[in-house]
Short mmCIF file of C-alpha atoms in Angstrom, two decimals:
data_model
loop_
_atom_site.label_atom_id
_atom_site.label_comp_id
_atom_site.label_asym_id
_atom_site.label_seq_id
_atom_site.Cartn_x
_atom_site.Cartn_y
_atom_site.Cartn_z
CA MET A 1 61.14 56.49 -2.83
CA SER A 2 64.92 56.44 -2.37
CA LEU A 3 67.18 59.31 -3.43
CA ARG A 4 68.77 57.07 -6.08
CA ASN A 5 65.36 56.41 -7.69
CA LYS A 6 64.45 60.10 -7.58
CA ILE A 7 67.68 61.01 -9.36
CA ALA A 8 67.10 58.29 -11.99
CA ASN A 9 63.57 59.58 -12.62
CA ALA A 10 64.78 63.15 -12.91
CA LEU A 11 67.40 62.11 -15.45
CA ASN A 12 64.89 60.09 -17.46
CA SER A 13 62.67 63.15 -17.75
CA LYS A 14 65.57 64.96 -19.49
CA ALA A 15 66.69 62.00 -21.65
CA GLN A 16 65.72 63.58 -24.96
CA GLU A 17 67.62 66.78 -24.19
CA PHE A 18 70.81 64.81 -23.49
CA THR A 19 70.29 62.79 -26.68
CA ASN A 20 69.75 65.93 -28.76
CA PHE A 21 72.92 67.52 -27.38
CA ASP A 22 74.97 64.40 -28.11
CA GLN A 23 73.66 64.24 -31.67
CA GLN A 24 74.43 67.90 -32.22
CA LEU A 25 77.93 67.42 -30.81
CA ASN A 26 78.64 64.49 -33.13
CA SER A 27 77.30 66.34 -36.16
CA SER A 28 79.24 69.51 -35.36
CA SER A 29 82.41 67.50 -34.70
CA LEU A 30 82.27 65.96 -38.18
CA PHE A 31 81.69 69.40 -39.69
CA TYR A 32 84.75 70.82 -37.95
CA ASP A 33 86.83 67.76 -38.89
CA GLU A 34 86.20 68.70 -42.50
CA LYS A 35 87.19 72.29 -41.80
CA VAL A 36 90.44 71.16 -40.16
CA GLN A 37 91.34 69.16 -43.26
CA GLU A 38 90.31 71.97 -45.60
CA PHE A 39 92.28 74.51 -43.58
CA SER A 40 95.35 72.24 -43.47
CA ASN A 41 95.50 72.06 -47.27
CA LEU A 42 95.71 75.82 -47.73
CA ASN A 43 98.77 77.98 -48.28
CA TYR A 44 100.23 79.28 -45.02
CA GLU A 45 100.91 82.80 -46.30
CA ASP A 46 97.36 83.04 -47.66
CA ILE A 47 96.01 82.06 -44.25
CA LEU A 48 98.02 84.77 -42.51
CA ALA A 49 96.94 87.35 -45.06
CA ASN A 50 93.26 86.42 -44.59
CA LEU A 51 93.41 86.51 -40.81
CA ALA A 52 95.25 89.84 -40.85
CA ASP A 53 91.93 91.46 -41.73
CA PHE A 54 90.66 90.69 -38.21
CA SER A 55 91.95 92.37 -35.05
CA ALA A 56 91.20 89.32 -32.87
CA PRO A 57 90.79 86.19 -35.06
CA GLY A 58 90.91 83.81 -32.10
CA ALA A 59 94.15 82.05 -32.99
CA ILE A 60 97.05 82.36 -35.45
CA ALA A 61 98.84 79.21 -36.64
CA SER A 62 102.62 79.08 -36.26
CA THR A 63 105.06 78.02 -38.98
CA GLU A 64 104.67 74.44 -37.71
CA PHE A 65 101.61 74.49 -39.94
CA LYS A 66 103.86 74.00 -42.98
CA THR A 67 105.18 70.61 -41.89
CA SER A 68 102.15 69.21 -40.05
CA LYS A 69 99.30 67.03 -41.19
CA ASN A 70 95.86 68.21 -40.08
CA LEU A 71 97.49 70.62 -37.59
CA VAL A 72 99.06 67.72 -35.65
CA VAL A 73 102.65 67.02 -34.56
CA LYS A 74 103.15 63.30 -33.92
CA PHE A 75 105.01 61.82 -30.96
CA ASN A 76 107.24 59.06 -32.27
CA GLU A 77 108.19 57.28 -29.06
CA GLN A 78 106.41 53.96 -28.42
CA TRP A 79 106.54 51.67 -25.40
CA SER A 80 105.28 48.20 -24.61
CA ASN A 81 104.46 48.92 -20.97
CA HIS A 82 104.52 51.60 -18.30
CA GLU A 83 107.94 50.48 -17.08
CA GLU A 84 109.42 51.42 -20.46
CA ALA A 85 107.55 54.73 -20.37
CA ARG A 86 108.96 55.53 -16.94
CA ALA A 87 112.47 54.67 -18.11
CA TRP A 88 112.04 57.17 -20.97
CA ALA A 89 110.66 59.79 -18.57
CA TYR A 90 113.62 59.26 -16.23
CA LYS A 91 116.10 60.01 -19.04
CA VAL A 92 114.17 63.10 -20.16
CA LEU A 93 113.84 64.57 -16.66
CA LEU A 94 117.30 63.73 -15.28
CA GLY A 95 119.04 67.00 -14.45
CA HIS A 96 116.09 69.16 -15.50
CA PRO A 97 114.24 70.81 -12.58
CA THR A 98 110.47 71.21 -12.62
CA PHE A 99 108.46 73.40 -10.27
CA ALA A 100 104.75 73.82 -9.55
CA ALA A 101 102.53 75.69 -7.13
CA ASP A 102 98.90 75.27 -6.14
CA GLY A 103 96.63 76.57 -3.43
CA SER A 104 93.51 75.97 -1.39
CA GLN A 105 91.42 78.18 0.84
CA ILE A 106 88.99 78.51 3.70
CA MET A 107 86.23 80.87 2.65
CA PRO A 108 84.62 83.40 5.01
CA SER A 109 81.57 81.99 6.75
CA LYS A 110 78.29 83.88 7.04
CA ASP A 111 77.69 81.96 10.24
CA LEU A 112 80.40 83.98 12.02
CA SER A 113 79.97 87.59 13.08
CA LEU A 114 83.59 88.34 12.11
CA PRO A 115 84.66 87.53 8.53
CA VAL A 116 87.91 85.62 8.20
CA ALA A 117 89.49 83.48 5.51
CA ALA A 118 92.72 81.61 4.99
CA ILE A 119 94.86 80.58 2.04
CA GLN A 120 97.48 77.87 1.82
CA VAL A 121 99.78 77.82 -1.20
CA ALA A 122 102.08 74.85 -1.65
CA TRP A 123 105.00 74.36 -3.99
CA PHE A 124 107.02 71.40 -5.17
CA GLU A 125 110.42 71.47 -6.82
CA ASN A 126 112.14 68.38 -8.15
CA PRO A 127 115.68 68.98 -9.46
CA HIS A 128 115.65 65.41 -10.82
CA THR A 129 119.13 64.68 -9.55
CA LEU A 130 120.56 61.25 -8.82
CA ASN A 131 120.21 61.72 -5.06
CA GLY A 132 116.43 62.05 -5.39
CA GLN A 133 116.13 65.15 -3.21
CA TYR A 134 113.22 67.54 -3.68
CA THR A 135 111.64 70.56 -1.98
CA LYS A 136 108.05 70.71 -0.77
CA ASN A 137 106.70 73.54 1.36
CA THR A 138 103.67 75.73 2.09
CA ARG A 139 102.82 79.32 2.81
CA VAL A 140 99.75 80.29 4.85
CA GLU A 141 98.05 83.68 4.82
CA VAL A 142 95.06 84.82 6.88
CA LEU A 143 92.68 87.36 5.35
CA SER A 144 91.19 89.92 7.73
CA PRO A 145 87.85 91.72 7.21
CA ASN A 146 89.65 94.52 5.35
CA ASP A 147 91.26 92.01 2.98
CA LEU A 148 87.85 90.58 2.10
CA LEU A 149 86.09 93.81 1.16
CA MET A 150 85.18 94.43 -2.47
CA GLY A 151 83.35 97.31 -4.10
CA LYS A 152 83.11 101.02 -3.44
CA GLY A 153 81.04 103.24 -1.19
CA SER A 154 77.67 101.77 -0.27
CA GLU A 155 78.44 98.67 -2.38
CA LEU A 156 81.43 97.73 -0.22
CA GLN A 157 80.95 94.19 1.12
CA VAL A 158 82.75 91.00 2.07
CA SER A 159 83.26 88.82 -1.00
CA ASP A 160 84.53 85.29 -1.63
CA GLN A 161 86.05 86.62 -4.85
CA MET A 162 88.74 88.42 -2.87
CA VAL A 163 89.86 85.04 -1.49
CA ASN A 164 90.12 83.60 -5.01
CA LEU A 165 92.02 86.68 -6.14
CA ARG A 166 94.52 86.55 -3.30
CA ARG A 167 95.07 82.83 -3.78
CA PHE A 168 95.81 83.38 -7.47
CA GLN A 169 98.18 86.25 -6.67
CA LEU A 170 100.08 84.12 -4.16
CA GLU A 171 100.38 81.18 -6.53
CA VAL A 172 101.86 83.40 -9.23
CA GLU A 173 104.09 85.13 -6.69
CA VAL A 174 105.57 81.77 -5.64
CA LEU A 175 106.31 80.93 -9.28
CA THR A 176 107.97 84.27 -10.07
CA ASP A 177 110.05 84.17 -6.86
CA TYR A 178 111.31 80.72 -7.84
CA MET A 179 112.23 81.81 -11.38
CA GLU A 180 114.11 84.88 -10.19
CA ASN A 181 115.98 83.00 -7.46
CA TYR A 182 116.88 80.14 -9.79
CA ALA A 183 118.13 82.48 -12.53
CA GLN A 184 120.35 84.34 -10.06
CA ASN A 185 122.24 81.16 -9.23
CA ASN A 186 122.09 79.11 -12.43
CA ASP A 187 122.62 79.34 -16.17
CA THR A 188 119.20 79.14 -17.85
CA SER A 189 120.33 79.72 -21.43
CA LYS A 190 120.45 76.06 -22.53
CA THR A 191 118.48 73.71 -20.25
CA PRO A 192 116.21 75.85 -18.07
CA PRO A 193 113.78 74.44 -15.51
CA LEU A 194 110.10 74.18 -16.32
CA VAL A 195 107.49 75.96 -14.21
CA PHE A 196 103.85 74.82 -14.07
CA LEU A 197 100.94 77.20 -13.48
CA ASP A 198 97.75 75.36 -12.48
CA SER A 199 95.63 77.62 -14.65
CA SER A 200 95.34 79.06 -18.10
CA ILE A 201 97.53 82.10 -18.65
CA VAL A 202 94.68 83.58 -20.66
CA ILE A 203 92.28 83.62 -17.71
CA SER A 204 88.89 83.92 -19.37
CA PHE A 205 87.08 83.76 -16.00
CA ALA A 206 88.38 87.25 -15.20
CA GLU A 207 86.19 88.64 -18.00
CA ARG A 208 83.25 88.38 -15.58
CA TRP A 209 84.90 90.68 -13.07
CA HIS A 210 84.60 94.44 -12.78
CA GLU A 211 87.43 96.25 -14.55
CA ASP A 212 89.17 97.18 -11.27
CA GLN A 213 89.22 93.58 -10.02
CA ARG A 214 90.11 92.23 -13.47
CA LYS A 215 93.22 94.37 -13.41
CA LEU A 216 94.28 92.74 -10.13
CA PHE A 217 94.24 89.35 -11.87
CA ILE A 218 96.02 90.55 -14.99
CA GLU A 219 98.91 92.34 -13.26
CA PRO A 220 100.38 89.13 -11.73
CA LEU A 221 100.15 87.40 -15.12
CA ILE A 222 101.98 90.23 -16.86
CA ARG A 223 104.69 89.98 -14.23
CA LEU A 224 104.79 86.19 -14.69
CA LEU A 225 105.32 86.62 -18.43
CA ASP A 226 107.91 89.36 -17.87
CA VAL A 227 109.90 87.26 -15.42
CA SER A 228 109.65 84.15 -17.56
CA GLU A 229 111.09 85.97 -20.56
CA ALA A 230 113.75 87.82 -18.56
CA THR A 231 115.00 84.69 -16.78
CA LYS A 232 114.62 82.47 -19.90
CA ILE A 233 112.59 80.00 -17.81
CA PRO A 234 109.51 78.60 -19.60
CA VAL A 235 106.18 78.57 -17.81
CA VAL A 236 103.30 76.31 -18.83
CA GLY A 237 99.70 77.07 -17.92
CA TYR A 238 98.32 73.53 -17.74
CA VAL A 239 94.55 73.05 -18.13
CA ASP A 240 93.46 69.43 -18.00
CA THR A 241 89.85 70.11 -19.04
CA THR A 242 89.28 73.15 -21.20
CA LEU A 243 86.35 74.65 -23.08
CA ALA A 244 88.47 77.19 -24.97
CA CYS A 245 87.30 77.97 -28.51
CA ASP A 246 90.16 80.00 -30.01
CA ILE A 247 90.67 77.73 -33.03
CA THR A 248 86.97 77.31 -33.73
CA VAL A 249 86.65 81.10 -33.58
CA MET A 250 89.51 81.31 -36.09
CA PHE A 251 87.61 78.96 -38.40
CA LYS A 252 84.48 81.06 -37.99
CA TYR A 253 86.32 84.15 -39.21
CA PHE A 254 88.40 82.42 -41.87
CA PHE A 255 85.55 80.49 -43.46
CA ALA A 256 82.92 83.19 -42.76
CA LEU A 257 80.79 80.70 -40.85
CA GLU A 258 77.44 81.90 -39.57
CA ILE A 259 77.47 79.56 -36.58
CA GLN A 260 76.45 81.50 -33.46
CA ARG A 261 76.84 78.72 -30.94
CA SER A 262 78.38 75.26 -31.21
CA PRO A 263 78.98 72.49 -28.65
CA VAL A 264 82.40 71.89 -30.22
CA HIS A 265 85.41 73.46 -28.51
CA ASP A 266 89.05 73.31 -29.52
CA ALA A 267 89.95 70.14 -27.61
CA TYR A 268 87.33 68.25 -29.63
CA LEU A 269 89.22 69.06 -32.83
CA PHE A 270 92.09 66.91 -31.53
CA ARG A 271 90.05 64.19 -29.80
CA ASN A 272 91.54 61.42 -31.97
CA LEU A 273 95.17 62.07 -31.13
CA SER A 274 97.36 59.23 -29.89
CA TRP A 275 99.13 59.59 -26.54
CA GLY A 276 101.87 62.19 -26.70
CA ASP A 277 100.66 63.74 -29.96
CA ARG A 278 100.00 67.46 -29.94
CA SER A 279 98.56 70.22 -32.04
CA ILE A 280 100.83 72.67 -33.75
CA PHE A 281 101.66 75.82 -31.82
CA PHE A 282 99.14 78.65 -32.10
CA THR A 283 99.37 82.24 -30.91
CA CYS A 284 96.30 83.14 -28.89
CA ALA A 285 94.52 86.07 -30.55
CA ARG A 286 91.41 86.16 -28.39
CA ALA A 287 89.33 89.32 -28.10
CA GLY A 288 88.86 91.11 -24.79
CA LEU A 289 91.16 90.26 -21.92
CA LEU A 290 94.40 90.07 -23.93
CA ASP A 291 93.97 93.70 -24.94
CA GLN A 292 95.07 94.52 -21.38
CA PHE A 293 98.24 92.39 -21.51
CA GLY A 294 100.34 95.25 -22.88
CA LYS A 295 103.35 93.99 -24.85
CA HIS A 296 102.14 90.44 -24.22
CA LYS A 297 98.88 90.96 -26.11
CA ARG A 298 100.11 88.45 -28.67
CA GLY A 299 102.70 86.93 -26.38
CA VAL A 300 100.81 83.82 -25.25
CA GLY A 301 100.47 80.71 -27.38
CA PHE A 302 99.04 77.26 -26.84
CA VAL A 303 99.08 73.63 -27.91
CA TYR A 304 96.74 70.73 -27.24
CA LEU A 305 98.54 67.67 -25.90
CA LYS A 306 97.13 64.15 -25.52
CA THR A 307 98.04 63.00 -22.01
CA ASN A 308 95.40 60.39 -21.16
CA GLN A 309 92.33 58.64 -22.57
CA ASN A 310 90.22 61.81 -22.31
CA LEU A 311 90.25 64.94 -24.47
CA PRO A 312 93.69 66.54 -24.81
CA ALA A 313 94.91 69.08 -22.27
CA ARG A 314 95.60 72.68 -23.20
CA LEU A 315 99.05 74.09 -22.51
CA ASP A 316 99.38 77.88 -22.52
CA ILE A 317 103.00 78.72 -23.35
CA PRO A 318 104.68 82.11 -23.90
CA VAL A 319 105.39 82.81 -27.56
CA TRP A 320 109.04 83.50 -26.78
CA VAL A 321 109.48 79.80 -25.91
CA TYR A 322 108.46 78.86 -29.46
CA GLU A 323 110.57 81.62 -31.02
CA LYS A 324 113.68 80.48 -29.10
CA GLY A 325 113.26 76.88 -30.30
CA LEU A 326 112.43 75.54 -26.83
CA LEU A 327 108.94 74.20 -27.55
CA ASP A 328 109.90 70.54 -28.11
CA TYR A 329 112.14 70.67 -25.02
CA VAL A 330 109.23 71.98 -22.92
CA ILE A 331 106.65 69.57 -24.34
CA ASN A 332 108.91 66.58 -23.70
CA LEU A 333 109.34 67.61 -20.05
CA VAL A 334 105.55 67.88 -19.75
CA ARG A 335 105.10 64.43 -21.33
CA ALA A 336 107.66 62.95 -18.95
CA GLU A 337 105.99 64.45 -15.88
CA VAL A 338 102.63 63.16 -17.13
CA VAL A 339 104.14 59.66 -17.36
CA VAL A 340 105.36 59.93 -13.76
CA GLY A 341 101.98 61.31 -12.68
CA VAL A 342 100.07 58.61 -14.62
CA GLY A 343 98.03 60.97 -16.79
CA TYR A 344 98.56 64.27 -14.99
CA PRO A 345 101.80 66.24 -14.37
CA TYR A 346 103.35 64.95 -11.16
CA PRO A 347 104.53 68.37 -9.87
CA LEU A 348 101.00 69.79 -10.12
CA ALA A 349 99.47 66.74 -8.48
CA THR A 350 101.98 66.93 -5.63
CA ALA A 351 101.49 70.66 -5.09
CA ASP A 352 97.72 70.13 -5.06
CA ALA A 353 97.94 67.33 -2.49
CA THR A 354 100.28 69.41 -0.30
CA ALA A 355 98.02 72.47 -0.44
CA PHE A 356 94.85 70.54 0.36
CA ILE A 357 93.01 71.74 3.49
CA SER A 358 91.09 68.90 5.12
CA SER A 359 87.95 69.18 7.25
CA SER A 360 90.05 68.62 10.36
CA ASP A 361 92.38 71.43 9.23
CA ARG A 362 89.35 73.72 8.93
CA GLU A 363 88.13 72.81 12.39
CA ALA A 364 91.59 73.49 13.78
CA PHE A 365 91.68 76.87 12.00
CA TYR A 366 88.38 77.99 13.52
CA GLN A 367 89.43 76.76 16.96
CA ILE A 368 92.68 78.73 16.76
CA PHE A 369 90.72 81.74 15.48
CA GLN A 370 88.37 81.60 18.45
CA GLU A 371 91.30 81.31 20.87
CA PHE A 372 92.94 84.31 19.18
CA LEU A 373 89.77 86.41 19.52
CA LYS A 374 89.46 85.45 23.18
CA LYS A 375 92.98 86.73 23.86
CA GLN A 376 92.15 89.94 22.03
CA GLU A 377 88.93 90.24 24.06
CA ILE A 378 86.86 90.28 20.87
CA ASN A 379 83.42 88.72 20.93
CA LEU A 380 82.47 86.20 18.24
CA HIS A 381 78.87 85.29 17.52
CA ILE A 382 77.91 82.07 15.75
CA SER A 383 74.52 81.77 14.03
CA GLN A 384 71.92 79.51 15.57
CA LYS A 385 71.58 77.73 12.24
CA ALA A 386 75.24 76.71 12.33
CA LEU A 387 74.93 75.51 15.89
CA SER A 388 71.87 73.48 14.95
CA LYS A 389 73.67 71.86 12.03
CA SER A 390 76.58 70.87 14.21
CA GLN A 391 74.17 69.00 16.47
CA THR A 392 71.89 67.34 13.91
CA ARG A 393 74.66 66.19 11.54
CA ARG A 394 76.69 64.33 14.12
#
């Protein structure tokens, strides 16, 4: 029996489970649609007073609530074709720089007697000037055995998590360096550049880490928020596919729902948006990680923005951007870059492509590593299993 047939049979054996999940999702979605409408018809001050009883209600609606319909802000531009959309994007972006960073890595291999890893972080800046010039560059860092160790005492061991941590730190470092350098040489008070972080600012994945390691993730984010506010340069944490549930948690508290687990997440609440539409601005009031953000505990907000035919993307945005009246300016720049990137922000896509480490790049890295060890007169042992794979998979 072919692999294709085996996969089909395995899926068929689980058909009812997929059907049940889909039915539950549809039913829950309709339930939450009703809650969105019910919530939208309430008095804004009453909502704030109710949610004030909870230390972490998930989300807090901004004053945009008062002028929205069903928590949605419409996008009024319409085009007949992509050429018209690109012409609009050109006008929006002209003279307004955008910047993004992304990274990739080579993880330590258990097949080698000496642990080593590498990180490549790329960045892309487009000033959007008439001459069409842009900046694209990379930074490479090698992680030694000491850099890869995690834990204490007898639990000290080489961990892939240290590679992910260092990559994240470098990506944020590139963004903050750009903001500080730009602010030193330019006026950012009226039309600042826009900086993209390829991650949520409220990094829920760090909740799984030990407190010591979690702190190492949070510190760069606090600095990112500090620098963003000090330089008056907005940063957007762009998440194309998100499972965040801050608004549904808010509904759970507000309506005293007894739902313990639901397949519906926030993006599903706005699944019927038209392109360019967005949710109103919310302050993130999630429990847990934000308690360690210091003065930024309630300093990160978010919107959901429809950018393609799929569920809307989540944009984490500092609250100061909303308070300074820059939200529409920022969202329009994001929309324009999504037009250029055909469904995904062009700066992020370009940074990702530039940071990508191919299989040939990996082979070159290990070859250079072996040459380096030879010069240092350090022996490297490769597992027999790895050697066997290299022969049988050719």
